[in-house]
Short mmCIF file of C-alpha atoms in Angstrom, two decimals:
data_model
loop_
_atom_site.label_atom_id
_atom_site.label_comp_id
_atom_site.label_asym_id
_atom_site.label_seq_id
_atom_site.Cartn_x
_atom_site.Cartn_y
_atom_site.Cartn_z
CA GLY A 581 -80.67 283.14 38.58
CA LEU A 582 -80.82 280.89 34.95
CA ASP A 583 -79.26 283.19 32.31
CA LEU A 584 -81.18 282.70 28.68
CA THR A 585 -79.33 284.67 26.77
CA PHE A 586 -78.42 283.76 22.95
CA LEU A 587 -75.93 284.79 20.61
CA GLY A 588 -74.85 287.80 22.81
CA GLY A 589 -77.84 289.76 24.18
CA ILE A 590 -80.98 287.61 22.73
CA ASP A 591 -83.56 286.25 25.28
CA LEU A 592 -85.02 282.95 24.42
CA GLY A 593 -87.22 283.63 27.55
CA LEU A 594 -88.18 286.93 26.27
CA ILE A 595 -92.11 286.24 23.03
CA PRO A 596 -91.12 287.50 19.77
CA GLU A 597 -93.08 290.42 18.98
CA TRP A 598 -93.96 290.52 15.34
CA LYS A 599 -95.28 294.27 15.74
CA PHE A 600 -92.57 296.27 15.40
CA TRP A 601 -94.69 299.84 15.07
CA GLY A 602 -95.85 299.66 18.51
CA ASP A 603 -94.19 301.11 21.31
CA THR A 604 -92.70 298.34 23.02
CA TRP A 605 -91.30 297.47 20.07
CA SER A 606 -86.28 298.18 20.78
CA TRP A 607 -84.38 298.60 17.33
CA THR A 608 -81.93 296.64 19.43
CA TRP A 609 -80.08 293.12 18.50
CA ALA A 610 -82.40 291.59 21.61
CA PHE A 611 -85.45 292.48 19.86
CA ILE A 612 -84.52 291.61 16.08
CA GLY A 613 -83.07 287.91 16.89
CA ALA A 614 -86.18 287.28 19.38
CA ALA A 615 -87.72 288.33 16.23
CA LEU A 616 -86.06 286.49 13.54
CA ILE A 617 -86.15 283.02 15.53
CA PRO A 618 -89.20 281.75 14.48
CA LEU A 619 -88.99 282.86 10.56
CA LEU A 620 -85.61 280.65 11.05
CA SER A 621 -87.77 278.04 11.74
CA ALA A 622 -90.47 278.23 9.58
CA GLY A 623 -88.29 278.20 7.22
CA SER A 624 -85.74 275.18 8.27
CA GLN A 625 -89.24 273.83 8.42
CA VAL A 626 -89.60 274.45 4.70
CA LEU A 627 -86.77 272.83 3.94
CA SER A 628 -86.80 269.90 5.78
CA MET A 629 -89.86 268.90 3.74
CA TRP A 630 -88.92 270.59 0.71
CA VAL A 631 -85.94 268.09 0.99
CA THR A 632 -87.67 264.99 2.73
CA GLN A 633 -89.82 265.13 -0.52
CA LYS A 634 -86.92 265.18 -2.85
CA MET A 635 -85.46 262.82 -1.06
CA ASN A 636 -88.56 259.97 -0.80
CA ASN A 637 -89.43 260.88 -4.17
CA SER A 638 -86.26 259.28 -5.74
CA VAL A 639 -86.43 256.00 -3.74
CA ILE A 640 -89.72 254.94 -4.45
CA THR A 641 -90.48 251.76 -7.20
CA ASN A 642 -93.03 249.13 -8.01
CA GLU A 643 -93.44 245.87 -7.20
CA LYS A 644 -90.71 244.62 -10.25
CA GLY A 645 -88.01 246.80 -8.81
CA VAL A 646 -88.77 250.37 -11.58
CA LYS A 647 -88.54 253.35 -10.07
CA ASP A 648 -91.99 254.21 -10.50
CA GLU A 649 -92.28 258.95 -11.01
CA GLU A 650 -96.17 258.41 -11.76
CA ALA A 651 -96.75 256.22 -7.48
CA ALA A 652 -94.27 259.37 -6.21
CA LYS A 653 -96.53 262.11 -6.97
CA ASN A 654 -99.86 260.60 -6.43
CA SER A 655 -98.68 258.44 -3.42
CA GLN A 656 -101.02 259.36 -0.79
CA ALA A 657 -97.61 260.75 1.34
CA ALA A 658 -96.75 262.79 -1.62
CA GLN A 659 -100.22 264.66 -1.39
CA THR A 660 -100.04 265.13 2.18
CA THR A 661 -96.57 266.45 2.67
CA LYS A 662 -97.55 269.02 0.47
CA SER A 663 -100.63 270.28 1.81
CA MET A 664 -97.94 270.40 4.81
CA MET A 665 -94.70 272.02 3.67
CA PHE A 666 -97.52 275.30 3.55
CA THR A 667 -99.94 274.84 6.77
CA MET A 668 -96.94 273.50 9.69
CA PRO A 669 -94.26 276.48 8.63
CA LEU A 670 -97.69 279.34 8.68
CA MET A 671 -98.27 277.31 12.41
CA MET A 672 -94.97 277.03 13.46
CA LEU A 673 -94.41 281.52 12.79
CA TRP A 674 -97.75 281.79 14.59
CA ILE A 675 -96.50 279.40 17.43
CA GLY A 676 -93.19 281.03 17.28
CA PHE A 677 -94.78 284.88 18.51
CA THR A 678 -96.82 283.81 20.78
CA VAL A 679 -93.83 282.13 23.22
CA PRO A 680 -91.10 282.06 24.52
CA ALA A 681 -87.90 282.32 21.92
CA ALA A 682 -86.58 279.32 22.90
CA LEU A 683 -89.23 276.40 21.37
CA SER A 684 -88.45 278.59 18.22
CA LEU A 685 -84.91 277.84 18.33
CA TYR A 686 -85.27 274.20 19.74
CA TRP A 687 -87.67 274.03 16.31
CA PHE A 688 -85.29 275.36 14.52
CA ILE A 689 -82.19 273.04 15.52
CA SER A 690 -84.70 269.98 14.99
CA GLY A 691 -85.27 271.05 11.72
CA VAL A 692 -81.90 271.46 10.08
CA VAL A 693 -80.62 268.09 11.87
CA ARG A 694 -83.57 266.77 10.33
CA THR A 695 -83.15 267.26 6.94
CA VAL A 696 -78.77 266.79 7.25
CA GLU A 697 -80.16 263.44 8.44
CA ASP A 698 -82.68 262.68 5.75
CA ALA A 699 -80.02 263.21 3.45
CA VAL A 700 -77.57 261.55 4.13
CA LEU A 701 -79.28 257.78 5.21
CA THR A 702 -81.19 258.00 2.10
CA LYS A 703 -77.98 258.76 0.28
CA ARG A 704 -76.65 256.52 2.47
CA TYR A 705 -79.88 253.82 2.03
CA ARG A 706 -79.83 253.98 -1.14
CA LYS A 707 -77.21 251.99 -2.44
CA ILE A 708 -78.90 249.03 0.01
CA TYR A 709 -82.25 250.14 -1.95
CA ASP A 710 -80.55 249.80 -5.54
CA ALA A 711 -79.44 246.12 -5.01
CA GLU A 712 -82.74 245.17 -3.62
CA ASP A 713 -84.30 246.52 -6.81
CA GLU A 714 -81.63 244.97 -8.73
CA ILE A 715 -82.77 241.60 -7.34
CA LYS A 716 -86.03 242.42 -8.41
CA ARG A 717 -85.74 243.93 -11.55
CA GLN A 718 -84.02 239.92 -12.26
CA LYS A 719 -87.05 238.25 -10.55
CA ALA A 720 -88.99 240.27 -13.10
CA ALA A 721 -87.13 239.93 -15.98
CA GLU A 722 -86.91 235.50 -15.20
CA GLU A 723 -90.40 235.94 -14.76
CA ALA A 724 -91.46 237.53 -17.56
CA ALA A 725 -89.28 234.59 -19.45
CA ILE A 726 -91.40 232.00 -18.30
CA GLU A 727 -94.22 233.20 -19.18
CA ALA A 728 -92.97 234.05 -22.23
CA GLU A 729 -92.53 230.32 -22.54
CA LYS A 730 -95.28 229.26 -21.40
CA GLU A 731 -97.14 231.63 -23.87
CA ALA A 732 -94.77 230.22 -27.10
CA ARG A 733 -96.10 226.39 -26.12
CA ARG A 734 -99.75 227.53 -25.81
CA ALA A 735 -98.92 229.64 -29.04
CA GLU A 736 -98.02 226.05 -30.68
CA ARG A 737 -100.34 223.80 -29.74
CA ARG A 738 -103.16 226.16 -30.89
CA ALA A 739 -101.57 226.37 -34.16
CA ALA A 740 -100.88 222.53 -34.20
CA ASN A 741 -104.64 222.33 -33.59
CA PRO A 742 -106.60 225.35 -35.25
CA GLU A 743 -110.24 223.94 -33.99
CA GLY A 744 -109.88 223.98 -30.68
CA TYR A 745 -107.76 222.15 -28.33
CA ALA A 746 -108.91 219.43 -26.78
CA ASN A 747 -108.24 218.21 -23.18
CA PRO A 748 -107.18 214.86 -23.07
CA ASN A 749 -108.94 213.98 -19.60
CA THR A 750 -111.90 215.05 -21.48
CA SER A 751 -114.94 212.86 -20.62
CA ARG A 752 -116.19 210.65 -22.63
CA ARG A 753 -119.41 211.85 -22.35
CA LYS A 754 -118.01 215.44 -23.06
CA VAL A 755 -116.68 214.67 -26.01
CA LYS A 756 -119.76 213.00 -27.52
CA LYS A 757 -121.77 215.91 -26.61
CA GLN A 758 -119.35 217.79 -28.82
CA GLN A 759 -119.31 215.91 -31.19
#
């Protein structure tokens, strides 16, 4: 007694057929729509993974808060996402033609929601990430200035004593041995 029709006649309990030349195929909206749903779910998976990869690569920075495109391209997550971008939709397509159309419809809708969610959240939190990166860049600049000042003092000491800097805390025996 459960009505599984969707969009004017697509039976979601029907297992889609990809053999449109077969004897059981019928050129009705129910068969065509059921065959399109797995294709749409695979397409939404590709789109979702592509958008996710682009959004995630745009927020990757190094420890100093500078955008690191090289790390984004060579990261383990990027390599995994590239390989999964093609294998997962193919698996979803194959599974979509072996189970009722309702599962593929679920995958399609969740892929669209996941894409929108990732785009909205990344855009929202990018402001927070940028603020954190600005703090990291300021700290890195301060540390670089301190290190440059220390190096300038070291250079002055080396210039003042070209024969080598002797530590005033060196024991008499070591100084005698050096002489």
